[in-house]
mmCIF file of C-alpha atoms in Angstrom:
data_model
loop_
_atom_site.group_PDB
_atom_site.id
_atom_site.type_symbol
_atom_site.label_atom_id
_atom_site.label_comp_id
_atom_site.label_asym_id
_atom_site.label_seq_id
_atom_site.Cartn_x
_atom_site.Cartn_y
_atom_site.Cartn_z
ATOM 1 C CA UNK C 1 -0.096 -0.076 0.122
ATOM 2 C CA UNK C 2 1.496 3.454 -0.747
ATOM 3 C CA UNK C 3 2.413 5.782 1.721
ATOM 4 C CA UNK C 4 3.248 9.231 2.365
ATOM 5 C CA UNK C 5 3.276 10.018 6.067
ATOM 6 C CA UNK C 6 3.809 13.292 7.561
ATOM 7 C CA UNK C 7 5.148 13.834 11.046
ATOM 8 C CA UNK C 8 2.805 15.316 13.070
ATOM 9 C CA UNK C 9 -0.924 15.487 12.404
ATOM 10 C CA UNK C 10 -1.221 19.002 14.961
ATOM 11 C CA UNK C 11 0.993 21.283 15.644
ATOM 12 C CA UNK C 12 0.914 24.683 18.167
ATOM 13 C CA UNK C 13 3.688 27.100 17.768
ATOM 14 C CA UNK C 14 4.518 30.565 19.098
ATOM 15 C CA UNK C 15 5.477 33.099 16.716
ATOM 16 C CA UNK C 16 8.356 33.969 16.032
ATOM 17 C CA UNK C 17 9.514 30.012 16.119
ATOM 18 C CA UNK C 18 11.200 27.740 13.662
ATOM 19 C CA UNK C 19 8.954 25.054 12.572
ATOM 20 C CA UNK C 20 9.928 21.873 10.908
ATOM 21 C CA UNK C 21 7.093 19.638 8.937
ATOM 22 C CA UNK C 22 8.623 16.535 7.479
ATOM 23 C CA UNK C 23 7.312 14.202 4.872
ATOM 24 C CA UNK C 24 8.252 11.024 4.054
ATOM 25 C CA UNK C 25 7.085 8.789 0.941
ATOM 26 C CA UNK C 26 7.746 5.500 0.192
ATOM 27 C CA UNK C 27 7.281 4.692 -3.725
ATOM 28 C CA UNK C 28 10.137 5.824 -4.840
ATOM 29 C CA UNK C 29 8.689 8.876 -6.754
ATOM 30 C CA UNK C 30 10.915 11.566 -7.990
ATOM 31 C CA UNK C 31 8.277 14.376 -7.390
ATOM 32 C CA UNK C 32 7.421 15.615 -3.920
ATOM 33 C CA UNK C 33 4.949 18.935 -3.098
ATOM 34 C CA UNK C 34 4.410 21.258 -0.490
ATOM 35 C CA UNK C 35 0.819 22.708 -0.032
ATOM 36 C CA UNK C 36 -1.079 24.576 2.206
ATOM 37 C CA UNK C 37 -4.969 24.457 2.092
ATOM 38 C CA UNK C 38 -7.057 27.227 3.377
ATOM 39 C CA UNK C 39 -11.022 27.483 3.323
ATOM 40 C CA UNK C 40 -12.275 29.101 -0.013
ATOM 41 C CA UNK C 41 -8.549 29.177 -1.740
ATOM 42 C CA UNK C 42 -8.177 25.301 -2.346
ATOM 43 C CA UNK C 43 -4.816 23.999 -1.973
ATOM 44 C CA UNK C 44 -1.971 26.360 -3.156
ATOM 45 C CA UNK C 45 1.681 25.377 -4.116
ATOM 46 C CA UNK C 46 4.423 26.408 -1.698
ATOM 47 C CA UNK C 47 7.795 24.185 -2.868
ATOM 48 C CA UNK C 48 8.630 21.308 -4.825
ATOM 49 C CA UNK C 49 11.113 19.114 -5.907
ATOM 50 C CA UNK C 50 11.775 16.648 -8.819
ATOM 51 C CA UNK C 51 14.990 15.474 -7.419
ATOM 52 C CA UNK C 52 17.589 15.297 -4.029
ATOM 53 C CA UNK C 53 18.545 18.694 -3.235
ATOM 54 C CA UNK C 54 16.522 20.182 -6.186
ATOM 55 C CA UNK C 55 13.684 23.123 -5.579
ATOM 56 C CA UNK C 56 11.332 24.979 -7.486
ATOM 57 C CA UNK C 57 9.036 28.132 -5.582
ATOM 58 C CA UNK C 58 5.095 27.574 -6.096
ATOM 59 C CA UNK C 59 3.016 29.832 -5.800
ATOM 60 C CA UNK C 60 3.302 31.092 -2.004
ATOM 61 C CA UNK C 61 7.011 30.620 -0.946
ATOM 62 C CA UNK C 62 7.350 33.698 0.718
ATOM 63 C CA UNK C 63 8.134 32.718 4.569
ATOM 64 C CA UNK C 64 9.052 29.088 3.949
ATOM 65 C CA UNK C 65 11.607 26.689 2.473
ATOM 66 C CA UNK C 66 12.463 23.452 1.754
ATOM 67 C CA UNK C 67 15.139 20.863 2.254
ATOM 68 C CA UNK C 68 15.522 17.643 0.207
ATOM 69 C CA UNK C 69 18.590 15.251 1.120
ATOM 70 C CA UNK C 70 17.291 12.652 0.810
ATOM 71 C CA UNK C 71 14.969 11.254 -2.247
ATOM 72 C CA UNK C 72 12.266 9.494 -0.047
ATOM 73 C CA UNK C 73 12.121 12.677 2.297
ATOM 74 C CA UNK C 74 11.121 16.262 1.662
ATOM 75 C CA UNK C 75 10.701 18.613 4.528
ATOM 76 C CA UNK C 76 9.155 22.063 4.984
ATOM 77 C CA UNK C 77 10.688 25.049 7.129
ATOM 78 C CA UNK C 78 8.996 27.928 8.405
ATOM 79 C CA UNK C 79 11.936 30.303 9.414
ATOM 80 C CA UNK C 80 9.937 32.499 11.611
ATOM 81 C CA UNK C 81 6.307 31.485 12.166
ATOM 82 C CA UNK C 82 3.609 33.822 11.851
ATOM 83 C CA UNK C 83 0.058 33.742 12.813
ATOM 84 C CA UNK C 84 -1.027 33.717 8.929
ATOM 85 C CA UNK C 85 1.158 30.815 8.023
ATOM 86 C CA UNK C 86 -1.805 28.877 10.508
ATOM 87 C CA UNK C 87 -3.160 26.307 8.207
ATOM 88 C CA UNK C 88 -3.442 22.693 6.887
ATOM 89 C CA UNK C 89 -0.156 22.050 5.571
ATOM 90 C CA UNK C 90 -0.121 18.535 2.663
ATOM 91 C CA UNK C 91 2.503 16.935 1.361
ATOM 92 C CA UNK C 92 2.270 15.207 -1.459
ATOM 93 C CA UNK C 93 4.501 12.943 -4.196
ATOM 94 C CA UNK C 94 4.151 11.403 -7.867
ATOM 95 C CA UNK C 95 6.185 10.260 -10.615
ATOM 96 C CA UNK C 96 7.754 13.163 -12.325
ATOM 97 C CA UNK C 97 4.674 12.433 -15.567
ATOM 98 C CA UNK C 98 1.892 14.984 -15.928
ATOM 99 C CA UNK C 99 -1.165 12.351 -16.243
ATOM 100 C CA UNK C 100 -0.298 10.214 -13.085
ATOM 101 C CA UNK C 101 -1.871 11.578 -9.749
ATOM 102 C CA UNK C 102 -0.414 12.563 -6.748
ATOM 103 C CA UNK C 103 -0.438 10.998 -3.305
ATOM 104 C CA UNK C 104 -1.015 12.713 -0.536
ATOM 105 C CA UNK C 105 -0.198 12.505 2.888
ATOM 106 C CA UNK C 106 -3.098 13.158 5.749
ATOM 107 C CA UNK C 107 -1.982 16.708 6.570
ATOM 108 C CA UNK C 108 -0.800 18.722 9.171
ATOM 109 C CA UNK C 109 -2.883 21.108 11.088
ATOM 110 C CA UNK C 110 -0.859 24.145 12.134
ATOM 111 C CA UNK C 111 -1.738 26.442 14.611
ATOM 112 C CA UNK C 112 0.582 29.463 15.439
ATOM 113 C CA UNK C 113 -0.205 31.306 17.844
ATOM 114 C CA UNK Z 1 -1.566 31.567 -16.103
ATOM 115 C CA UNK Z 2 -3.409 27.998 -15.897
ATOM 116 C CA UNK Z 3 -6.217 28.290 -13.221
ATOM 117 C CA UNK Z 4 -9.095 25.937 -12.651
ATOM 118 C CA UNK Z 5 -12.898 27.116 -11.474
ATOM 119 C CA UNK Z 6 -15.078 25.252 -9.737
ATOM 120 C CA UNK Z 7 -18.522 25.811 -8.114
ATOM 121 C CA UNK Z 8 -18.848 27.162 -4.415
ATOM 122 C CA UNK Z 9 -20.115 24.936 -2.018
ATOM 123 C CA UNK Z 10 -21.431 23.660 0.283
ATOM 124 C CA UNK Z 11 -23.799 21.708 -1.660
ATOM 125 C CA UNK Z 12 -26.873 19.476 0.442
ATOM 126 C CA UNK Z 13 -28.015 16.575 -1.272
ATOM 127 C CA UNK Z 14 -30.824 14.001 -0.188
ATOM 128 C CA UNK Z 15 -29.578 10.361 -0.428
ATOM 129 C CA UNK Z 16 -30.240 8.999 -4.280
ATOM 130 C CA UNK Z 17 -30.100 12.345 -5.327
ATOM 131 C CA UNK Z 18 -28.460 13.391 -8.725
ATOM 132 C CA UNK Z 19 -25.161 15.356 -8.393
ATOM 133 C CA UNK Z 20 -23.381 17.535 -10.424
ATOM 134 C CA UNK Z 21 -20.041 19.758 -9.730
ATOM 135 C CA UNK Z 22 -19.255 22.235 -12.249
ATOM 136 C CA UNK Z 23 -15.541 22.183 -12.927
ATOM 137 C CA UNK Z 24 -13.870 24.691 -15.915
ATOM 138 C CA UNK Z 25 -9.946 25.306 -16.651
ATOM 139 C CA UNK Z 26 -7.703 27.791 -18.310
ATOM 140 C CA UNK Z 27 -4.429 26.409 -19.752
ATOM 141 C CA UNK Z 28 -1.730 27.315 -21.976
ATOM 142 C CA UNK Z 29 -0.673 24.001 -22.994
ATOM 143 C CA UNK Z 30 -2.896 20.438 -23.043
ATOM 144 C CA UNK Z 31 -3.682 19.567 -20.055
ATOM 145 C CA UNK Z 32 -4.632 16.086 -17.802
ATOM 146 C CA UNK Z 33 -7.508 16.580 -15.481
ATOM 147 C CA UNK Z 34 -8.275 15.143 -12.196
ATOM 148 C CA UNK Z 35 -11.018 14.758 -9.622
ATOM 149 C CA UNK Z 36 -9.824 14.362 -6.020
ATOM 150 C CA UNK Z 37 -11.781 13.856 -3.173
ATOM 151 C CA UNK Z 38 -11.370 14.451 0.547
ATOM 152 C CA UNK Z 39 -12.944 12.754 3.185
ATOM 153 C CA UNK Z 40 -13.061 14.331 6.778
ATOM 154 C CA UNK Z 41 -9.504 14.118 8.493
ATOM 155 C CA UNK Z 42 -8.152 12.700 5.947
ATOM 156 C CA UNK Z 43 -5.611 13.855 2.847
ATOM 157 C CA UNK Z 44 -7.048 13.617 -0.588
ATOM 158 C CA UNK Z 45 -7.360 10.959 -2.715
ATOM 159 C CA UNK Z 46 -7.239 10.061 -6.369
ATOM 160 C CA UNK Z 47 -11.112 9.759 -7.637
ATOM 161 C CA UNK Z 48 -10.994 9.910 -11.343
ATOM 162 C CA UNK Z 49 -8.868 11.381 -14.337
ATOM 163 C CA UNK Z 50 -8.685 11.920 -18.026
ATOM 164 C CA UNK Z 51 -5.856 12.568 -20.304
ATOM 165 C CA UNK Z 52 -7.237 13.864 -23.271
ATOM 166 C CA UNK Z 53 -10.202 15.414 -25.382
ATOM 167 C CA UNK Z 54 -13.741 13.355 -24.795
ATOM 168 C CA UNK Z 55 -11.796 10.655 -22.617
ATOM 169 C CA UNK Z 56 -14.354 9.811 -19.610
ATOM 170 C CA UNK Z 57 -13.127 9.125 -16.044
ATOM 171 C CA UNK Z 58 -14.848 6.769 -14.146
ATOM 172 C CA UNK Z 59 -15.009 5.347 -10.488
ATOM 173 C CA UNK Z 60 -17.246 4.590 -7.578
ATOM 174 C CA UNK Z 61 -20.291 5.533 -9.622
ATOM 175 C CA UNK Z 62 -18.811 9.061 -10.265
ATOM 176 C CA UNK Z 63 -17.959 10.199 -13.897
ATOM 177 C CA UNK Z 64 -16.785 13.192 -15.630
ATOM 178 C CA UNK Z 65 -15.530 14.048 -19.261
ATOM 179 C CA UNK Z 66 -12.649 15.812 -20.513
ATOM 180 C CA UNK Z 67 -14.540 18.939 -22.986
ATOM 181 C CA UNK Z 68 -11.972 20.790 -24.732
ATOM 182 C CA UNK Z 69 -14.126 22.369 -27.095
ATOM 183 C CA UNK Z 70 -16.243 24.190 -23.482
ATOM 184 C CA UNK Z 71 -12.643 23.772 -21.471
ATOM 185 C CA UNK Z 72 -14.833 21.587 -18.887
ATOM 186 C CA UNK Z 73 -14.550 18.673 -16.939
ATOM 187 C CA UNK Z 74 -18.116 18.480 -14.862
ATOM 188 C CA UNK Z 75 -18.188 15.741 -12.128
ATOM 189 C CA UNK Z 76 -21.358 13.709 -12.087
ATOM 190 C CA UNK Z 77 -23.231 10.970 -10.094
ATOM 191 C CA UNK Z 78 -26.008 9.520 -10.934
ATOM 192 C CA UNK Z 79 -27.632 8.454 -7.014
ATOM 193 C CA UNK Z 80 -25.196 10.156 -3.705
ATOM 194 C CA UNK Z 81 -24.739 8.245 -0.301
ATOM 195 C CA UNK Z 82 -24.107 9.586 3.084
ATOM 196 C CA UNK Z 83 -20.573 7.905 2.643
ATOM 197 C CA UNK Z 84 -20.084 10.314 -0.015
ATOM 198 C CA UNK Z 85 -19.892 13.504 1.663
ATOM 199 C CA UNK Z 86 -16.617 15.284 1.496
ATOM 200 C CA UNK Z 87 -14.713 17.619 -0.225
ATOM 201 C CA UNK Z 88 -13.906 17.674 -4.057
ATOM 202 C CA UNK Z 89 -11.399 18.858 -5.847
ATOM 203 C CA UNK Z 90 -10.799 19.678 -9.566
ATOM 204 C CA UNK Z 91 -7.347 19.743 -10.522
ATOM 205 C CA UNK Z 92 -4.908 19.868 -13.736
ATOM 206 C CA UNK Z 93 -1.616 19.429 -14.491
ATOM 207 C CA UNK Z 94 0.073 21.398 -17.095
ATOM 208 C CA UNK Z 95 3.532 21.638 -18.337
ATOM 209 C CA UNK Z 96 6.036 24.191 -16.268
ATOM 210 C CA UNK Z 97 9.355 24.695 -17.149
ATOM 211 C CA UNK Z 98 11.102 21.624 -17.410
ATOM 212 C CA UNK Z 99 8.238 19.242 -16.094
ATOM 213 C CA UNK Z 100 4.783 20.219 -14.474
ATOM 214 C CA UNK Z 101 2.555 21.342 -11.936
ATOM 215 C CA UNK Z 102 -0.734 20.207 -10.857
ATOM 216 C CA UNK Z 103 -3.266 23.642 -9.819
ATOM 217 C CA UNK Z 104 -6.504 23.300 -7.749
ATOM 218 C CA UNK Z 105 -9.746 24.474 -7.351
ATOM 219 C CA UNK Z 106 -11.185 25.722 -4.477
ATOM 220 C CA UNK Z 107 -13.246 22.575 -3.599
ATOM 221 C CA UNK Z 108 -16.374 21.855 -3.348
ATOM 222 C CA UNK Z 109 -18.329 20.917 0.270
ATOM 223 C CA UNK Z 110 -21.512 18.446 -0.217
ATOM 224 C CA UNK Z 111 -22.953 16.888 2.068
ATOM 225 C CA UNK Z 112 -25.651 13.758 1.419
ATOM 226 C CA UNK Z 113 -28.417 13.871 4.026
ATOM 227 C CA UNK Z 114 -30.150 10.541 4.857
#
Protein backbone atom coordinates (compact mmCIF):
# COMPACT_ATOMS: atom_id res chain seq x y z
CA UNK A 1 0.00 0.00 0.00
CA UNK A 2 1.46 3.31 -1.09
CA UNK A 3 2.16 5.80 1.63
CA UNK A 4 2.97 9.41 2.21
CA UNK A 5 3.51 10.05 5.89
CA UNK A 6 3.59 13.43 7.56
CA UNK A 7 5.30 13.54 10.91
CA UNK A 8 2.55 15.31 12.87
CA UNK A 9 -1.23 15.59 12.55
CA UNK A 10 -1.47 18.61 14.82
CA UNK A 11 1.12 21.20 15.86
CA UNK A 12 0.89 24.32 17.98
CA UNK A 13 3.82 26.73 17.78
CA UNK A 14 4.57 30.22 19.01
CA UNK A 15 5.12 33.25 16.82
CA UNK A 16 8.76 33.53 15.81
CA UNK A 17 9.60 29.87 16.30
CA UNK A 18 11.35 27.90 13.58
CA UNK A 19 9.04 25.06 12.53
CA UNK A 20 9.90 21.86 10.66
CA UNK A 21 7.24 19.79 8.90
CA UNK A 22 8.49 16.42 7.70
CA UNK A 23 7.17 14.21 4.92
CA UNK A 24 8.29 10.74 3.89
CA UNK A 25 7.11 8.67 0.92
CA UNK A 26 7.79 5.01 0.21
CA UNK A 27 6.96 4.91 -3.51
CA UNK A 28 10.33 5.98 -4.95
CA UNK A 29 8.67 9.06 -6.45
CA UNK A 30 10.90 11.71 -7.96
CA UNK A 31 8.47 14.59 -7.38
CA UNK A 32 7.40 15.88 -4.00
CA UNK A 33 5.20 18.84 -3.16
CA UNK A 34 4.11 20.99 -0.25
CA UNK A 35 0.68 22.67 -0.36
CA UNK A 36 -1.27 24.68 2.13
CA UNK A 37 -5.02 24.33 2.29
CA UNK A 38 -7.24 27.18 3.42
CA UNK A 39 -11.04 27.41 3.26
CA UNK A 40 -12.23 28.95 0.01
CA UNK A 41 -8.74 28.99 -1.46
CA UNK A 42 -8.24 25.32 -2.19
CA UNK A 43 -4.69 24.01 -2.30
CA UNK A 44 -1.89 26.43 -3.04
CA UNK A 45 1.56 25.19 -3.97
CA UNK A 46 4.36 26.38 -1.69
CA UNK A 47 7.37 24.48 -3.05
CA UNK A 48 8.07 21.38 -5.03
CA UNK A 49 11.08 19.22 -5.71
CA UNK A 50 11.77 17.03 -8.72
CA UNK A 51 14.97 15.45 -7.45
CA UNK A 52 17.24 15.24 -4.45
CA UNK A 53 18.62 18.66 -3.54
CA UNK A 54 16.46 20.30 -6.24
CA UNK A 55 13.62 22.66 -5.43
CA UNK A 56 11.34 25.07 -7.20
CA UNK A 57 9.18 27.83 -5.79
CA UNK A 58 5.48 27.43 -6.12
CA UNK A 59 2.85 30.13 -5.94
CA UNK A 60 3.29 31.18 -2.29
CA UNK A 61 6.90 30.52 -1.17
CA UNK A 62 7.34 33.61 0.98
CA UNK A 63 8.15 32.75 4.59
CA UNK A 64 8.94 29.12 3.77
CA UNK A 65 11.94 27.08 2.72
CA UNK A 66 12.39 23.39 1.94
CA UNK A 67 15.01 20.69 2.14
CA UNK A 68 15.37 17.45 0.22
CA UNK A 69 18.50 15.57 1.19
CA UNK A 70 17.12 12.12 0.43
CA UNK A 71 14.71 11.02 -2.28
CA UNK A 72 12.07 9.83 0.16
CA UNK A 73 12.03 12.85 2.46
CA UNK A 74 10.89 16.42 1.86
CA UNK A 75 10.88 18.95 4.68
CA UNK A 76 9.04 22.26 4.88
CA UNK A 77 10.59 24.91 7.11
CA UNK A 78 8.90 27.97 8.50
CA UNK A 79 11.87 30.19 9.30
CA UNK A 80 9.96 32.40 11.75
CA UNK A 81 6.39 31.30 12.24
CA UNK A 82 3.65 33.91 12.04
CA UNK A 83 -0.06 33.73 12.80
CA UNK A 84 -0.95 34.02 9.10
CA UNK A 85 0.80 30.68 8.56
CA UNK A 86 -1.85 28.93 10.63
CA UNK A 87 -3.20 26.43 8.12
CA UNK A 88 -3.46 22.82 7.00
CA UNK A 89 -0.27 21.68 5.26
CA UNK A 90 -0.38 18.80 2.80
CA UNK A 91 2.56 16.90 1.38
CA UNK A 92 2.24 14.96 -1.87
CA UNK A 93 4.44 12.90 -4.16
CA UNK A 94 4.22 11.63 -7.73
CA UNK A 95 6.16 10.22 -10.64
CA UNK A 96 7.46 12.88 -13.03
CA UNK A 97 4.71 12.44 -15.60
CA UNK A 98 1.93 14.94 -16.15
CA UNK A 99 -0.84 12.36 -16.46
CA UNK A 100 -0.14 10.54 -13.21
CA UNK A 101 -1.82 11.16 -9.91
CA UNK A 102 -0.33 12.69 -6.81
CA UNK A 103 -0.46 10.78 -3.52
CA UNK A 104 -1.15 12.84 -0.43
CA UNK A 105 -0.33 12.58 3.22
CA UNK A 106 -3.00 13.09 5.86
CA UNK A 107 -2.01 16.67 6.49
CA UNK A 108 -0.60 18.66 9.39
CA UNK A 109 -2.85 21.18 11.07
CA UNK A 110 -0.50 23.93 12.24
CA UNK A 111 -1.65 26.61 14.64
CA UNK A 112 0.67 29.55 15.34
CA UNK A 113 -0.20 31.46 18.49
CA UNK B 1 -1.66 31.49 -16.21
CA UNK B 2 -3.41 28.21 -15.63
CA UNK B 3 -6.43 28.14 -13.34
CA UNK B 4 -9.31 25.95 -12.21
CA UNK B 5 -12.75 27.25 -11.27
CA UNK B 6 -15.30 25.04 -9.59
CA UNK B 7 -18.71 25.74 -8.18
CA UNK B 8 -18.89 27.05 -4.68
CA UNK B 9 -20.35 24.94 -1.97
CA UNK B 10 -21.54 23.65 0.19
CA UNK B 11 -23.83 21.44 -1.83
CA UNK B 12 -26.49 19.66 0.22
CA UNK B 13 -28.40 16.73 -1.30
CA UNK B 14 -30.66 13.98 -0.13
CA UNK B 15 -29.57 10.39 -0.53
CA UNK B 16 -30.13 9.02 -4.06
CA UNK B 17 -30.20 12.51 -5.60
CA UNK B 18 -28.26 13.34 -8.75
CA UNK B 19 -25.00 15.22 -8.28
CA UNK B 20 -23.24 17.66 -10.59
CA UNK B 21 -20.23 19.70 -9.55
CA UNK B 22 -19.11 22.08 -12.27
CA UNK B 23 -15.45 22.61 -13.11
CA UNK B 24 -13.91 24.77 -15.82
CA UNK B 25 -10.26 25.44 -16.50
CA UNK B 26 -7.85 27.65 -18.39
CA UNK B 27 -4.53 26.25 -19.51
CA UNK B 28 -1.68 27.30 -21.75
CA UNK B 29 -0.94 23.74 -22.84
CA UNK B 30 -2.90 20.49 -23.14
CA UNK B 31 -3.48 19.52 -19.52
CA UNK B 32 -4.46 16.32 -17.81
CA UNK B 33 -7.56 16.71 -15.64
CA UNK B 34 -8.35 15.16 -12.26
CA UNK B 35 -10.96 14.98 -9.56
CA UNK B 36 -9.68 14.37 -6.04
CA UNK B 37 -11.79 13.70 -2.94
CA UNK B 38 -10.98 14.54 0.67
CA UNK B 39 -12.93 12.70 3.36
CA UNK B 40 -13.07 14.23 6.85
CA UNK B 41 -9.73 14.10 8.63
CA UNK B 42 -7.87 12.69 5.65
CA UNK B 43 -5.62 13.84 2.84
CA UNK B 44 -6.72 14.01 -0.78
CA UNK B 45 -7.06 10.89 -2.88
CA UNK B 46 -7.59 10.51 -6.59
CA UNK B 47 -11.21 9.91 -7.60
CA UNK B 48 -10.82 9.87 -11.39
CA UNK B 49 -8.81 11.38 -14.21
CA UNK B 50 -8.81 12.04 -17.97
CA UNK B 51 -5.76 12.80 -20.05
CA UNK B 52 -7.12 13.78 -23.45
CA UNK B 53 -10.17 15.36 -25.04
CA UNK B 54 -13.40 13.32 -24.91
CA UNK B 55 -11.92 10.86 -22.40
CA UNK B 56 -14.32 9.87 -19.65
CA UNK B 57 -12.91 9.12 -16.23
CA UNK B 58 -15.03 7.03 -13.87
CA UNK B 59 -14.79 5.50 -10.41
CA UNK B 60 -17.21 4.53 -7.61
CA UNK B 61 -20.20 5.66 -9.69
CA UNK B 62 -18.70 9.09 -10.36
CA UNK B 63 -17.80 10.19 -13.86
CA UNK B 64 -16.44 13.23 -15.69
CA UNK B 65 -15.74 13.90 -19.37
CA UNK B 66 -12.84 16.01 -20.67
CA UNK B 67 -14.50 18.65 -22.84
CA UNK B 68 -11.83 20.64 -24.65
CA UNK B 69 -14.28 22.78 -26.59
CA UNK B 70 -15.90 24.09 -23.40
CA UNK B 71 -12.76 23.70 -21.21
CA UNK B 72 -14.82 21.80 -18.67
CA UNK B 73 -14.60 18.63 -16.57
CA UNK B 74 -17.86 18.42 -14.63
CA UNK B 75 -18.25 15.70 -11.99
CA UNK B 76 -21.50 13.69 -11.95
CA UNK B 77 -23.04 10.85 -10.00
CA UNK B 78 -26.46 9.42 -10.60
CA UNK B 79 -27.34 8.54 -7.00
CA UNK B 80 -25.34 9.88 -4.08
CA UNK B 81 -24.95 8.15 -0.73
CA UNK B 82 -24.29 9.53 2.75
CA UNK B 83 -20.78 8.11 2.48
CA UNK B 84 -20.09 10.48 -0.46
CA UNK B 85 -20.07 13.44 1.92
CA UNK B 86 -16.63 14.97 1.41
CA UNK B 87 -14.80 17.84 -0.25
CA UNK B 88 -14.21 17.44 -3.99
CA UNK B 89 -11.34 19.15 -5.80
CA UNK B 90 -10.98 19.61 -9.52
CA UNK B 91 -7.36 19.85 -10.69
CA UNK B 92 -5.23 20.09 -13.80
CA UNK B 93 -1.63 19.22 -14.54
CA UNK B 94 0.11 21.23 -17.22
CA UNK B 95 3.62 21.71 -18.48
CA UNK B 96 5.73 24.16 -16.49
CA UNK B 97 9.36 24.86 -17.10
CA UNK B 98 11.06 21.52 -17.59
CA UNK B 99 8.35 19.58 -15.82
CA UNK B 100 4.75 20.14 -14.83
CA UNK B 101 2.68 21.45 -11.99
CA UNK B 102 -0.76 20.70 -10.66
CA UNK B 103 -3.31 23.46 -10.05
CA UNK B 104 -6.29 22.81 -7.77
CA UNK B 105 -9.68 24.44 -7.59
CA UNK B 106 -11.02 25.81 -4.33
CA UNK B 107 -12.93 22.64 -3.50
CA UNK B 108 -16.65 21.94 -3.18
CA UNK B 109 -18.01 20.50 0.04
CA UNK B 110 -20.81 17.97 -0.41
CA UNK B 111 -23.24 17.03 2.36
CA UNK B 112 -25.57 14.11 1.72
CA UNK B 113 -28.52 13.68 4.09
CA UNK B 114 -30.11 10.33 4.84
